[in-house]
Amino acid sequence: MRVIAALWLRNVKLFVRNRVQLVLILIMPFFYLYLLSNIFQSTAIDNPVPYVLAGIVIIVVFQTSLNIASSTIDDIVSGYMKEVLVSPVKRIQIAVGQMLSSTTIATFQGIMILIAGYFIGLKYSSVLTPLAAVGFMIVAGLVFSAFGLFLAASVKQSQTFQIVSMAVTTPITFLCGVYVPLSLLPQGLQILALLNPMTYAAAFFRALSLEKMSLPADDLIAEQLAFQIDRFVITPQVSAVIVLTFGILFVLLSTIAFSRADFTSINRTKGSKDIFQQ
């Protein structure tokens, strides 16, 4: 537990000390809110501001959770990770510490946006709703931190990692219904969006935050909080199960990949093309 706590505290301190990042956390989401609320007015969404804001919160949690990948790569390249591995600690403890710190930072960012959003229309009729929203942010943070750690442990070159990260995260981000309503996408992209775990995370979080979990299926589908495939309807509850299943899978895959990754032969020369060599 000391190793996990030490890694968690180190990463959280690095985040808190970055004041520019803290300021941008509060500024950028509301810039996107202003931009996207106009786009979503063209859909069947009655009140687009809270709807868009809820989507922005979960996408911030997703993007922040994936930062574990770049921070882990930085730790490997700088030699910090090798120094940690020299100590008598288990790699699974290091992986857990990395994921928990990333989840903490992602959840904190989401809470800050929710608090600010309360003053511009994101209201709750029950005190349990924001608590449940925070709980899901923690779950989503763990899910996508595990996904990010899997990417970091699987990719062996820093240049390749940048390409893979962009190739993976860009479609996940833009094909989840947060930036562009799924109803406005071409039919082919709508099908791809249904294969995207972020689609279900965003739908569940929106339904939870807007307190629409109990709406009829037709209303949920109209507001893109549920999805119909032939006669089967993916309700927000089913979306939550999909996200949890994805998370369990990548928690296992990330810990296995991180435990088996070879960090012993790392070229720390900045100009080197092959930073990771097996």
PDB file of C-alpha atoms in Angstrom:
ATOM      1  CA  MET A   1       0.000   0.000   0.000  1.00  0.00           C
ATOM      2  CA  ARG A   2       2.910   2.394   0.629  1.00  0.00           C
ATOM      3  CA  VAL A   3       4.097   2.029  -2.955  1.00  0.00           C
ATOM      4  CA  ILE A   4       0.614   2.676  -4.334  1.00  0.00           C
ATOM      5  CA  ALA A   5       0.140   5.682  -2.038  1.00  0.00           C
ATOM      6  CA  ALA A   6       3.559   7.111  -2.940  1.00  0.00           C
ATOM      7  CA  LEU A   7       2.943   6.856  -6.687  1.00  0.00           C
ATOM      8  CA  TRP A   8      -0.553   8.290  -6.269  1.00  0.00           C
ATOM      9  CA  LEU A   9       0.720  11.243  -4.222  1.00  0.00           C
ATOM     10  CA  ARG A  10       3.572  11.963  -6.641  1.00  0.00           C
ATOM     11  CA  ASN A  11       1.319  12.148  -9.674  1.00  0.00           C
ATOM     12  CA  VAL A  12      -1.330  14.217  -7.891  1.00  0.00           C
ATOM     13  CA  LYS A  13       1.322  16.698  -6.732  1.00  0.00           C
ATOM     14  CA  LEU A  14       2.628  17.045 -10.286  1.00  0.00           C
ATOM     15  CA  PHE A  15      -0.888  17.853 -11.420  1.00  0.00           C
ATOM     16  CA  VAL A  16      -1.587  20.402  -8.664  1.00  0.00           C
ATOM     17  CA  ARG A  17       1.684  22.228  -9.332  1.00  0.00           C
ATOM     18  CA  ASN A  18       0.721  22.789 -12.969  1.00  0.00           C
ATOM     19  CA  ARG A  19      -1.284  26.000 -12.495  1.00  0.00           C
ATOM     20  CA  VAL A  20      -1.754  26.636 -16.204  1.00  0.00           C
ATOM     21  CA  GLN A  21      -3.450  23.284 -16.547  1.00  0.00           C
ATOM     22  CA  LEU A  22      -5.705  24.035 -13.587  1.00  0.00           C
ATOM     23  CA  VAL A  23      -6.882  27.266 -15.219  1.00  0.00           C
ATOM     24  CA  LEU A  24      -7.493  25.609 -18.582  1.00  0.00           C
ATOM     25  CA  ILE A  25      -9.593  22.940 -16.864  1.00  0.00           C
ATOM     26  CA  LEU A  26     -12.262  25.532 -16.131  1.00  0.00           C
ATOM     27  CA  ILE A  27     -11.936  27.643 -19.274  1.00  0.00           C
ATOM     28  CA  MET A  28     -11.853  25.147 -22.155  1.00  0.00           C
ATOM     29  CA  PRO A  29     -14.961  23.082 -21.256  1.00  0.00           C
ATOM     30  CA  PHE A  30     -17.137  26.190 -21.274  1.00  0.00           C
ATOM     31  CA  PHE A  31     -15.706  27.290 -24.588  1.00  0.00           C
ATOM     32  CA  TYR A  32     -16.812  23.939 -26.000  1.00  0.00           C
ATOM     33  CA  LEU A  33     -20.139  24.320 -24.199  1.00  0.00           C
ATOM     34  CA  TYR A  34     -20.841  27.593 -26.000  1.00  0.00           C
ATOM     35  CA  LEU A  35     -19.837  26.101 -29.331  1.00  0.00           C
ATOM     36  CA  LEU A  36     -21.613  22.760 -29.033  1.00  0.00           C
ATOM     37  CA  SER A  37     -24.865  23.977 -27.468  1.00  0.00           C
ATOM     38  CA  ASN A  38     -25.654  25.726 -30.761  1.00  0.00           C
ATOM     39  CA  ILE A  39     -25.043  22.512 -32.686  1.00  0.00           C
ATOM     40  CA  PHE A  40     -27.278  20.425 -30.424  1.00  0.00           C
ATOM     41  CA  GLN A  41     -30.139  22.910 -30.765  1.00  0.00           C
ATOM     42  CA  SER A  42     -30.738  21.423 -34.211  1.00  0.00           C
ATOM     43  CA  THR A  43     -31.573  18.039 -32.674  1.00  0.00           C
ATOM     44  CA  ALA A  44     -34.474  16.841 -30.532  1.00  0.00           C
ATOM     45  CA  ILE A  45     -32.731  17.891 -27.309  1.00  0.00           C
ATOM     46  CA  ASP A  46     -35.058  20.128 -25.263  1.00  0.00           C
ATOM     47  CA  ASN A  47     -32.442  21.808 -23.067  1.00  0.00           C
ATOM     48  CA  PRO A  48     -29.074  21.530 -24.835  1.00  0.00           C
ATOM     49  CA  VAL A  49     -26.868  23.326 -22.262  1.00  0.00           C
ATOM     50  CA  PRO A  50     -27.106  20.735 -19.431  1.00  0.00           C
ATOM     51  CA  TYR A  51     -27.101  17.944 -22.020  1.00  0.00           C
ATOM     52  CA  VAL A  52     -23.884  19.178 -23.644  1.00  0.00           C
ATOM     53  CA  LEU A  53     -22.273  19.987 -20.300  1.00  0.00           C
ATOM     54  CA  ALA A  54     -22.833  16.452 -19.031  1.00  0.00           C
ATOM     55  CA  GLY A  55     -21.169  15.124 -22.172  1.00  0.00           C
ATOM     56  CA  ILE A  56     -18.220  17.478 -21.754  1.00  0.00           C
ATOM     57  CA  VAL A  57     -17.721  16.287 -18.172  1.00  0.00           C
ATOM     58  CA  ILE A  58     -17.415  12.651 -19.175  1.00  0.00           C
ATOM     59  CA  ILE A  59     -15.174  13.436 -22.156  1.00  0.00           C
ATOM     60  CA  VAL A  60     -12.849  15.398 -19.831  1.00  0.00           C
ATOM     61  CA  VAL A  61     -12.740  12.387 -17.520  1.00  0.00           C
ATOM     62  CA  PHE A  62     -11.916  10.189 -20.513  1.00  0.00           C
ATOM     63  CA  GLN A  63      -9.168  12.426 -21.892  1.00  0.00           C
ATOM     64  CA  THR A  64      -7.602  13.017 -18.470  1.00  0.00           C
ATOM     65  CA  SER A  65      -7.651   9.302 -17.685  1.00  0.00           C
ATOM     66  CA  LEU A  66      -5.790   8.603 -20.916  1.00  0.00           C
ATOM     67  CA  ASN A  67      -3.042  10.994 -19.814  1.00  0.00           C
ATOM     68  CA  ILE A  68      -1.759   8.060 -17.787  1.00  0.00           C
ATOM     69  CA  ALA A  69      -0.405   6.719 -21.068  1.00  0.00           C
ATOM     70  CA  SER A  70       1.752   9.767 -21.877  1.00  0.00           C
ATOM     71  CA  SER A  71       2.865  10.200 -18.252  1.00  0.00           C
ATOM     72  CA  THR A  72       3.892   6.538 -18.081  1.00  0.00           C
ATOM     73  CA  ILE A  73       5.843   6.914 -21.326  1.00  0.00           C
ATOM     74  CA  ASP A  74       7.558  10.014 -19.873  1.00  0.00           C
ATOM     75  CA  ASP A  75       8.453   8.088 -16.709  1.00  0.00           C
ATOM     76  CA  ILE A  76       9.909   5.271 -18.793  1.00  0.00           C
ATOM     77  CA  VAL A  77      11.937   7.546 -21.061  1.00  0.00           C
ATOM     78  CA  SER A  78      13.255   9.660 -18.156  1.00  0.00           C
ATOM     79  CA  GLY A  79      14.425   6.552 -16.325  1.00  0.00           C
ATOM     80  CA  TYR A  80      12.102   7.089 -13.362  1.00  0.00           C
ATOM     81  CA  MET A  81      10.196   3.896 -14.060  1.00  0.00           C
ATOM     82  CA  LYS A  82      13.412   1.835 -14.089  1.00  0.00           C
ATOM     83  CA  GLU A  83      14.370   3.315 -10.725  1.00  0.00           C
ATOM     84  CA  VAL A  84      11.015   2.294  -9.288  1.00  0.00           C
ATOM     85  CA  LEU A  85      11.341  -1.196 -10.733  1.00  0.00           C
ATOM     86  CA  VAL A  86      14.749  -1.631  -9.092  1.00  0.00           C
ATOM     87  CA  SER A  87      13.050  -1.435  -5.696  1.00  0.00           C
ATOM     88  CA  PRO A  88      11.443  -4.627  -4.317  1.00  0.00           C
ATOM     89  CA  VAL A  89       7.897  -3.809  -5.409  1.00  0.00           C
ATOM     90  CA  LYS A  90       5.465  -5.702  -7.557  1.00  0.00           C
ATOM     91  CA  ARG A  91       4.605  -4.288 -10.931  1.00  0.00           C
ATOM     92  CA  ILE A  92       0.920  -4.675 -10.232  1.00  0.00           C
ATOM     93  CA  GLN A  93       1.335  -2.191  -7.366  1.00  0.00           C
ATOM     94  CA  ILE A  94       2.921   0.306  -9.747  1.00  0.00           C
ATOM     95  CA  ALA A  95       0.093  -0.205 -12.230  1.00  0.00           C
ATOM     96  CA  VAL A  96      -2.544   0.305  -9.544  1.00  0.00           C
ATOM     97  CA  GLY A  97      -0.806   3.454  -8.284  1.00  0.00           C
ATOM     98  CA  GLN A  98      -0.704   4.879 -11.803  1.00  0.00           C
ATOM     99  CA  MET A  99      -4.368   4.109 -12.454  1.00  0.00           C
ATOM    100  CA  LEU A 100      -5.586   5.456  -9.108  1.00  0.00           C
ATOM    101  CA  SER A 101      -3.713   8.740  -9.495  1.00  0.00           C
ATOM    102  CA  SER A 102      -5.074   9.202 -13.013  1.00  0.00           C
ATOM    103  CA  THR A 103      -8.594   8.406 -11.797  1.00  0.00           C
ATOM    104  CA  THR A 104      -8.285  10.886  -8.930  1.00  0.00           C
ATOM    105  CA  ILE A 105      -7.175  13.703 -11.224  1.00  0.00           C
ATOM    106  CA  ALA A 106      -9.860  12.913 -13.801  1.00  0.00           C
ATOM    107  CA  THR A 107     -12.599  12.824 -11.162  1.00  0.00           C
ATOM    108  CA  PHE A 108     -11.395  16.098  -9.650  1.00  0.00           C
ATOM    109  CA  GLN A 109     -11.591  17.786 -13.035  1.00  0.00           C
ATOM    110  CA  GLY A 110     -15.086  16.427 -13.597  1.00  0.00           C
ATOM    111  CA  ILE A 111     -16.250  17.647 -10.176  1.00  0.00           C
ATOM    112  CA  MET A 112     -14.887  21.135 -10.842  1.00  0.00           C
ATOM    113  CA  ILE A 113     -16.860  21.349 -14.096  1.00  0.00           C
ATOM    114  CA  LEU A 114     -20.012  20.026 -12.408  1.00  0.00           C
ATOM    115  CA  ILE A 115     -19.732  22.672  -9.687  1.00  0.00           C
ATOM    116  CA  ALA A 116     -19.292  25.434 -12.237  1.00  0.00           C
ATOM    117  CA  GLY A 117     -22.092  23.944 -14.343  1.00  0.00           C
ATOM    118  CA  TYR A 118     -24.508  24.159 -11.424  1.00  0.00           C
ATOM    119  CA  PHE A 119     -24.532  27.942 -11.823  1.00  0.00           C
ATOM    120  CA  ILE A 120     -25.445  27.813 -15.512  1.00  0.00           C
ATOM    121  CA  GLY A 121     -28.341  25.389 -15.467  1.00  0.00           C
ATOM    122  CA  LEU A 122     -27.192  21.910 -14.405  1.00  0.00           C
ATOM    123  CA  LYS A 123     -29.628  21.409 -11.498  1.00  0.00           C
ATOM    124  CA  TYR A 124     -30.499  18.346  -9.467  1.00  0.00           C
ATOM    125  CA  SER A 125     -33.756  17.449  -7.775  1.00  0.00           C
ATOM    126  CA  SER A 126     -32.057  14.924  -5.501  1.00  0.00           C
ATOM    127  CA  VAL A 127     -28.806  15.121  -3.573  1.00  0.00           C
ATOM    128  CA  LEU A 128     -28.136  11.520  -4.588  1.00  0.00           C
ATOM    129  CA  THR A 129     -27.779  12.467  -8.263  1.00  0.00           C
ATOM    130  CA  PRO A 130     -24.467  14.367  -7.999  1.00  0.00           C
ATOM    131  CA  LEU A 131     -23.130  11.664  -5.666  1.00  0.00           C
ATOM    132  CA  ALA A 132     -24.032   9.000  -8.218  1.00  0.00           C
ATOM    133  CA  ALA A 133     -22.487  11.138 -10.967  1.00  0.00           C
ATOM    134  CA  VAL A 134     -19.216  11.379  -9.037  1.00  0.00           C
ATOM    135  CA  GLY A 135     -19.319   7.633  -8.429  1.00  0.00           C
ATOM    136  CA  PHE A 136     -19.630   6.958 -12.142  1.00  0.00           C
ATOM    137  CA  MET A 137     -16.807   9.403 -12.890  1.00  0.00           C
ATOM    138  CA  ILE A 138     -14.592   7.332 -10.601  1.00  0.00           C
ATOM    139  CA  VAL A 139     -15.611   4.151 -12.408  1.00  0.00           C
ATOM    140  CA  ALA A 140     -15.077   5.746 -15.829  1.00  0.00           C
ATOM    141  CA  GLY A 141     -11.714   7.079 -14.682  1.00  0.00           C
ATOM    142  CA  LEU A 142     -10.580   3.598 -13.681  1.00  0.00           C
ATOM    143  CA  VAL A 143     -11.903   2.094 -16.917  1.00  0.00           C
ATOM    144  CA  PHE A 144     -10.110   4.488 -19.232  1.00  0.00           C
ATOM    145  CA  SER A 145      -6.986   4.707 -17.069  1.00  0.00           C
ATOM    146  CA  ALA A 146      -6.667   0.956 -17.511  1.00  0.00           C
ATOM    147  CA  PHE A 147      -7.131   1.424 -21.257  1.00  0.00           C
ATOM    148  CA  GLY A 148      -4.450   4.133 -21.342  1.00  0.00           C
ATOM    149  CA  LEU A 149      -2.014   2.050 -19.316  1.00  0.00           C
ATOM    150  CA  PHE A 150      -2.549  -0.834 -21.717  1.00  0.00           C
ATOM    151  CA  LEU A 151      -1.596   1.424 -24.630  1.00  0.00           C
ATOM    152  CA  ALA A 152       1.503   2.681 -22.807  1.00  0.00           C
ATOM    153  CA  ALA A 153       2.670  -0.823 -21.890  1.00  0.00           C
ATOM    154  CA  SER A 154       1.990  -2.273 -25.331  1.00  0.00           C
ATOM    155  CA  VAL A 155       3.686   0.319 -27.545  1.00  0.00           C
ATOM    156  CA  LYS A 156       7.483   0.049 -27.667  1.00  0.00           C
ATOM    157  CA  GLN A 157       8.525   3.257 -29.428  1.00  0.00           C
ATOM    158  CA  SER A 158       7.681   6.825 -28.432  1.00  0.00           C
ATOM    159  CA  GLN A 159       7.061   7.868 -32.034  1.00  0.00           C
ATOM    160  CA  THR A 160       4.781   4.898 -32.565  1.00  0.00           C
ATOM    161  CA  PHE A 161       2.994   5.679 -29.322  1.00  0.00           C
ATOM    162  CA  GLN A 162       2.081   9.187 -30.484  1.00  0.00           C
ATOM    163  CA  ILE A 163       0.640   7.817 -33.719  1.00  0.00           C
ATOM    164  CA  VAL A 164      -1.229   4.971 -32.038  1.00  0.00           C
ATOM    165  CA  SER A 165      -2.582   7.271 -29.328  1.00  0.00           C
ATOM    166  CA  MET A 166      -3.919   9.737 -31.897  1.00  0.00           C
ATOM    167  CA  ALA A 167      -5.332   6.975 -34.090  1.00  0.00           C
ATOM    168  CA  VAL A 168      -7.171   5.403 -31.156  1.00  0.00           C
ATOM    169  CA  THR A 169      -8.354   8.392 -29.136  1.00  0.00           C
ATOM    170  CA  THR A 170      -9.522  10.634 -32.001  1.00  0.00           C
ATOM    171  CA  PRO A 171     -12.313   8.350 -33.278  1.00  0.00           C
ATOM    172  CA  ILE A 172     -13.277   7.454 -29.714  1.00  0.00           C
ATOM    173  CA  THR A 173     -13.625  11.149 -28.881  1.00  0.00           C
ATOM    174  CA  PHE A 174     -15.517  12.267 -31.955  1.00  0.00           C
ATOM    175  CA  LEU A 175     -17.724   9.197 -32.407  1.00  0.00           C
ATOM    176  CA  CYS A 176     -19.380   9.173 -28.999  1.00  0.00           C
ATOM    177  CA  GLY A 177     -22.065  11.835 -29.402  1.00  0.00           C
ATOM    178  CA  VAL A 178     -20.408  14.480 -27.231  1.00  0.00           C
ATOM    179  CA  TYR A 179     -19.047  16.820 -29.893  1.00  0.00           C
ATOM    180  CA  VAL A 180     -21.387  15.864 -32.733  1.00  0.00           C
ATOM    181  CA  PRO A 181     -24.908  14.386 -32.277  1.00  0.00           C
ATOM    182  CA  LEU A 182     -24.944  10.821 -33.504  1.00  0.00           C
ATOM    183  CA  SER A 183     -28.082  11.548 -35.529  1.00  0.00           C
ATOM    184  CA  LEU A 184     -26.082  13.987 -37.682  1.00  0.00           C
ATOM    185  CA  LEU A 185     -23.413  11.415 -38.544  1.00  0.00           C
ATOM    186  CA  PRO A 186     -23.478   9.337 -41.738  1.00  0.00           C
ATOM    187  CA  GLN A 187     -25.007   5.887 -41.354  1.00  0.00           C
ATOM    188  CA  GLY A 188     -21.620   4.155 -41.474  1.00  0.00           C
ATOM    189  CA  LEU A 189     -20.192   6.313 -38.699  1.00  0.00           C
ATOM    190  CA  GLN A 190     -23.308   5.754 -36.601  1.00  0.00           C
ATOM    191  CA  ILE A 191     -22.609   2.031 -36.760  1.00  0.00           C
ATOM    192  CA  LEU A 192     -18.984   2.602 -35.716  1.00  0.00           C
ATOM    193  CA  ALA A 193     -20.204   4.787 -32.852  1.00  0.00           C
ATOM    194  CA  LEU A 194     -22.144   1.826 -31.473  1.00  0.00           C
ATOM    195  CA  LEU A 195     -18.830  -0.041 -31.170  1.00  0.00           C
ATOM    196  CA  ASN A 196     -17.347   2.821 -29.142  1.00  0.00           C
ATOM    197  CA  PRO A 197     -17.390   2.348 -25.333  1.00  0.00           C
ATOM    198  CA  MET A 198     -17.362   6.138 -24.861  1.00  0.00           C
ATOM    199  CA  THR A 199     -20.756   6.296 -26.594  1.00  0.00           C
ATOM    200  CA  TYR A 200     -22.265   4.262 -23.782  1.00  0.00           C
ATOM    201  CA  ALA A 201     -20.327   6.079 -21.059  1.00  0.00           C
ATOM    202  CA  ALA A 202     -21.598   9.430 -22.342  1.00  0.00           C
ATOM    203  CA  ALA A 203     -25.176   8.170 -22.724  1.00  0.00           C
ATOM    204  CA  PHE A 204     -25.300   6.708 -19.222  1.00  0.00           C
ATOM    205  CA  PHE A 205     -23.683   9.742 -17.606  1.00  0.00           C
ATOM    206  CA  ARG A 206     -26.075  12.107 -19.384  1.00  0.00           C
ATOM    207  CA  ALA A 207     -29.107  10.072 -18.375  1.00  0.00           C
ATOM    208  CA  LEU A 208     -27.819   9.935 -14.803  1.00  0.00           C
ATOM    209  CA  SER A 209     -26.868  13.611 -14.527  1.00  0.00           C
ATOM    210  CA  LEU A 210     -30.070  14.861 -16.170  1.00  0.00           C
ATOM    211  CA  GLU A 211     -32.136  12.482 -14.012  1.00  0.00           C
ATOM    212  CA  LYS A 212     -33.732  10.777 -17.017  1.00  0.00           C
ATOM    213  CA  MET A 213     -32.963   7.162 -16.168  1.00  0.00           C
ATOM    214  CA  SER A 214     -36.660   6.325 -15.819  1.00  0.00           C
ATOM    215  CA  LEU A 215     -37.861   7.867 -19.103  1.00  0.00           C
ATOM    216  CA  PRO A 216     -39.675   5.608 -21.597  1.00  0.00           C
ATOM    217  CA  ALA A 217     -37.451   3.931 -24.165  1.00  0.00           C
ATOM    218  CA  ASP A 218     -38.798   6.036 -27.046  1.00  0.00           C
ATOM    219  CA  ASP A 219     -37.918   9.279 -25.249  1.00  0.00           C
ATOM    220  CA  LEU A 220     -34.454   7.986 -24.371  1.00  0.00           C
ATOM    221  CA  ILE A 221     -33.826   7.033 -27.992  1.00  0.00           C
ATOM    222  CA  ALA A 222     -35.040  10.440 -29.203  1.00  0.00           C
ATOM    223  CA  GLU A 223     -32.559  12.173 -26.880  1.00  0.00           C
ATOM    224  CA  GLN A 224     -29.776   9.727 -27.810  1.00  0.00           C
ATOM    225  CA  LEU A 225     -29.585   8.388 -24.275  1.00  0.00           C
ATOM    226  CA  ALA A 226     -30.496   4.924 -25.534  1.00  0.00           C
ATOM    227  CA  PHE A 227     -29.855   3.154 -28.827  1.00  0.00           C
ATOM    228  CA  GLN A 228     -31.972   0.755 -30.808  1.00  0.00           C
ATOM    229  CA  ILE A 229     -30.441  -2.099 -32.801  1.00  0.00           C
ATOM    230  CA  ASP A 230     -33.260  -3.848 -34.659  1.00  0.00           C
ATOM    231  CA  ARG A 231     -35.681  -4.693 -31.829  1.00  0.00           C
ATOM    232  CA  PHE A 232     -33.118  -4.527 -29.028  1.00  0.00           C
ATOM    233  CA  VAL A 233     -32.842  -1.266 -27.082  1.00  0.00           C
ATOM    234  CA  ILE A 234     -29.584  -0.429 -25.321  1.00  0.00           C
ATOM    235  CA  THR A 235     -30.903   1.440 -22.285  1.00  0.00           C
ATOM    236  CA  PRO A 236     -28.670   3.528 -19.994  1.00  0.00           C
ATOM    237  CA  GLN A 237     -28.556   0.571 -17.606  1.00  0.00           C
ATOM    238  CA  VAL A 238     -27.253  -1.690 -20.383  1.00  0.00           C
ATOM    239  CA  SER A 239     -24.760   1.047 -21.331  1.00  0.00           C
ATOM    240  CA  ALA A 240     -23.391   0.957 -17.783  1.00  0.00           C
ATOM    241  CA  VAL A 241     -22.902  -2.821 -18.043  1.00  0.00           C
ATOM    242  CA  ILE A 242     -21.045  -2.378 -21.348  1.00  0.00           C
ATOM    243  CA  VAL A 243     -18.704   0.205 -19.799  1.00  0.00           C
ATOM    244  CA  LEU A 244     -18.035  -2.020 -16.778  1.00  0.00           C
ATOM    245  CA  THR A 245     -17.326  -5.017 -19.011  1.00  0.00           C
ATOM    246  CA  PHE A 246     -14.903  -2.948 -21.086  1.00  0.00           C
ATOM    247  CA  GLY A 247     -13.237  -1.764 -17.868  1.00  0.00           C
ATOM    248  CA  ILE A 248     -12.808  -5.228 -16.383  1.00  0.00           C
ATOM    249  CA  LEU A 249     -11.307  -6.464 -19.638  1.00  0.00           C
ATOM    250  CA  PHE A 250      -8.719  -3.682 -19.839  1.00  0.00           C
ATOM    251  CA  VAL A 251      -7.862  -3.757 -16.141  1.00  0.00           C
ATOM    252  CA  LEU A 252      -6.811  -7.363 -16.722  1.00  0.00           C
ATOM    253  CA  LEU A 253      -5.083  -6.616 -20.030  1.00  0.00           C
ATOM    254  CA  SER A 254      -3.249  -3.552 -18.705  1.00  0.00           C
ATOM    255  CA  THR A 255      -1.892  -5.290 -15.616  1.00  0.00           C
ATOM    256  CA  ILE A 256      -0.754  -8.256 -17.712  1.00  0.00           C
ATOM    257  CA  ALA A 257       0.869  -6.017 -20.349  1.00  0.00           C
ATOM    258  CA  PHE A 258       2.550  -3.835 -17.730  1.00  0.00           C
ATOM    259  CA  SER A 259       3.821  -6.868 -15.804  1.00  0.00           C
ATOM    260  CA  ARG A 260       5.360  -8.393 -18.932  1.00  0.00           C
ATOM    261  CA  ALA A 261       6.737  -5.189 -20.510  1.00  0.00           C
ATOM    262  CA  ASP A 262      10.519  -5.043 -20.840  1.00  0.00           C
ATOM    263  CA  PHE A 263      11.833  -1.775 -19.335  1.00  0.00           C
ATOM    264  CA  THR A 264      15.422  -2.959 -18.968  1.00  0.00           C
ATOM    265  CA  SER A 265      16.768  -1.768 -22.328  1.00  0.00           C
ATOM    266  CA  ILE A 266      15.780   1.860 -22.755  1.00  0.00           C
ATOM    267  CA  ASN A 267      17.856   4.326 -24.708  1.00  0.00           C
ATOM    268  CA  ARG A 268      17.626   7.645 -22.847  1.00  0.00           C
ATOM    269  CA  THR A 269      19.315   9.617 -25.616  1.00  0.00           C
ATOM    270  CA  LYS A 270      16.830  12.252 -26.803  1.00  0.00           C
ATOM    271  CA  GLY A 271      17.872  11.970 -30.408  1.00  0.00           C
ATOM    272  CA  SER A 272      17.509   8.248 -30.584  1.00  0.00           C
ATOM    273  CA  LYS A 273      14.839   6.842 -32.836  1.00  0.00           C
ATOM    274  CA  ASP A 274      14.479   3.601 -30.967  1.00  0.00           C
ATOM    275  CA  ILE A 275      13.686   4.593 -27.394  1.00  0.00           C
ATOM    276  CA  PHE A 276      12.134   1.291 -26.532  1.00  0.00           C
ATOM    277  CA  GLN A 277      13.865  -1.871 -27.554  1.00  0.00           C
ATOM    278  CA  GLN A 278      12.947  -5.384 -26.642  1.00  0.00           C
TER     279      GLN A 278
END
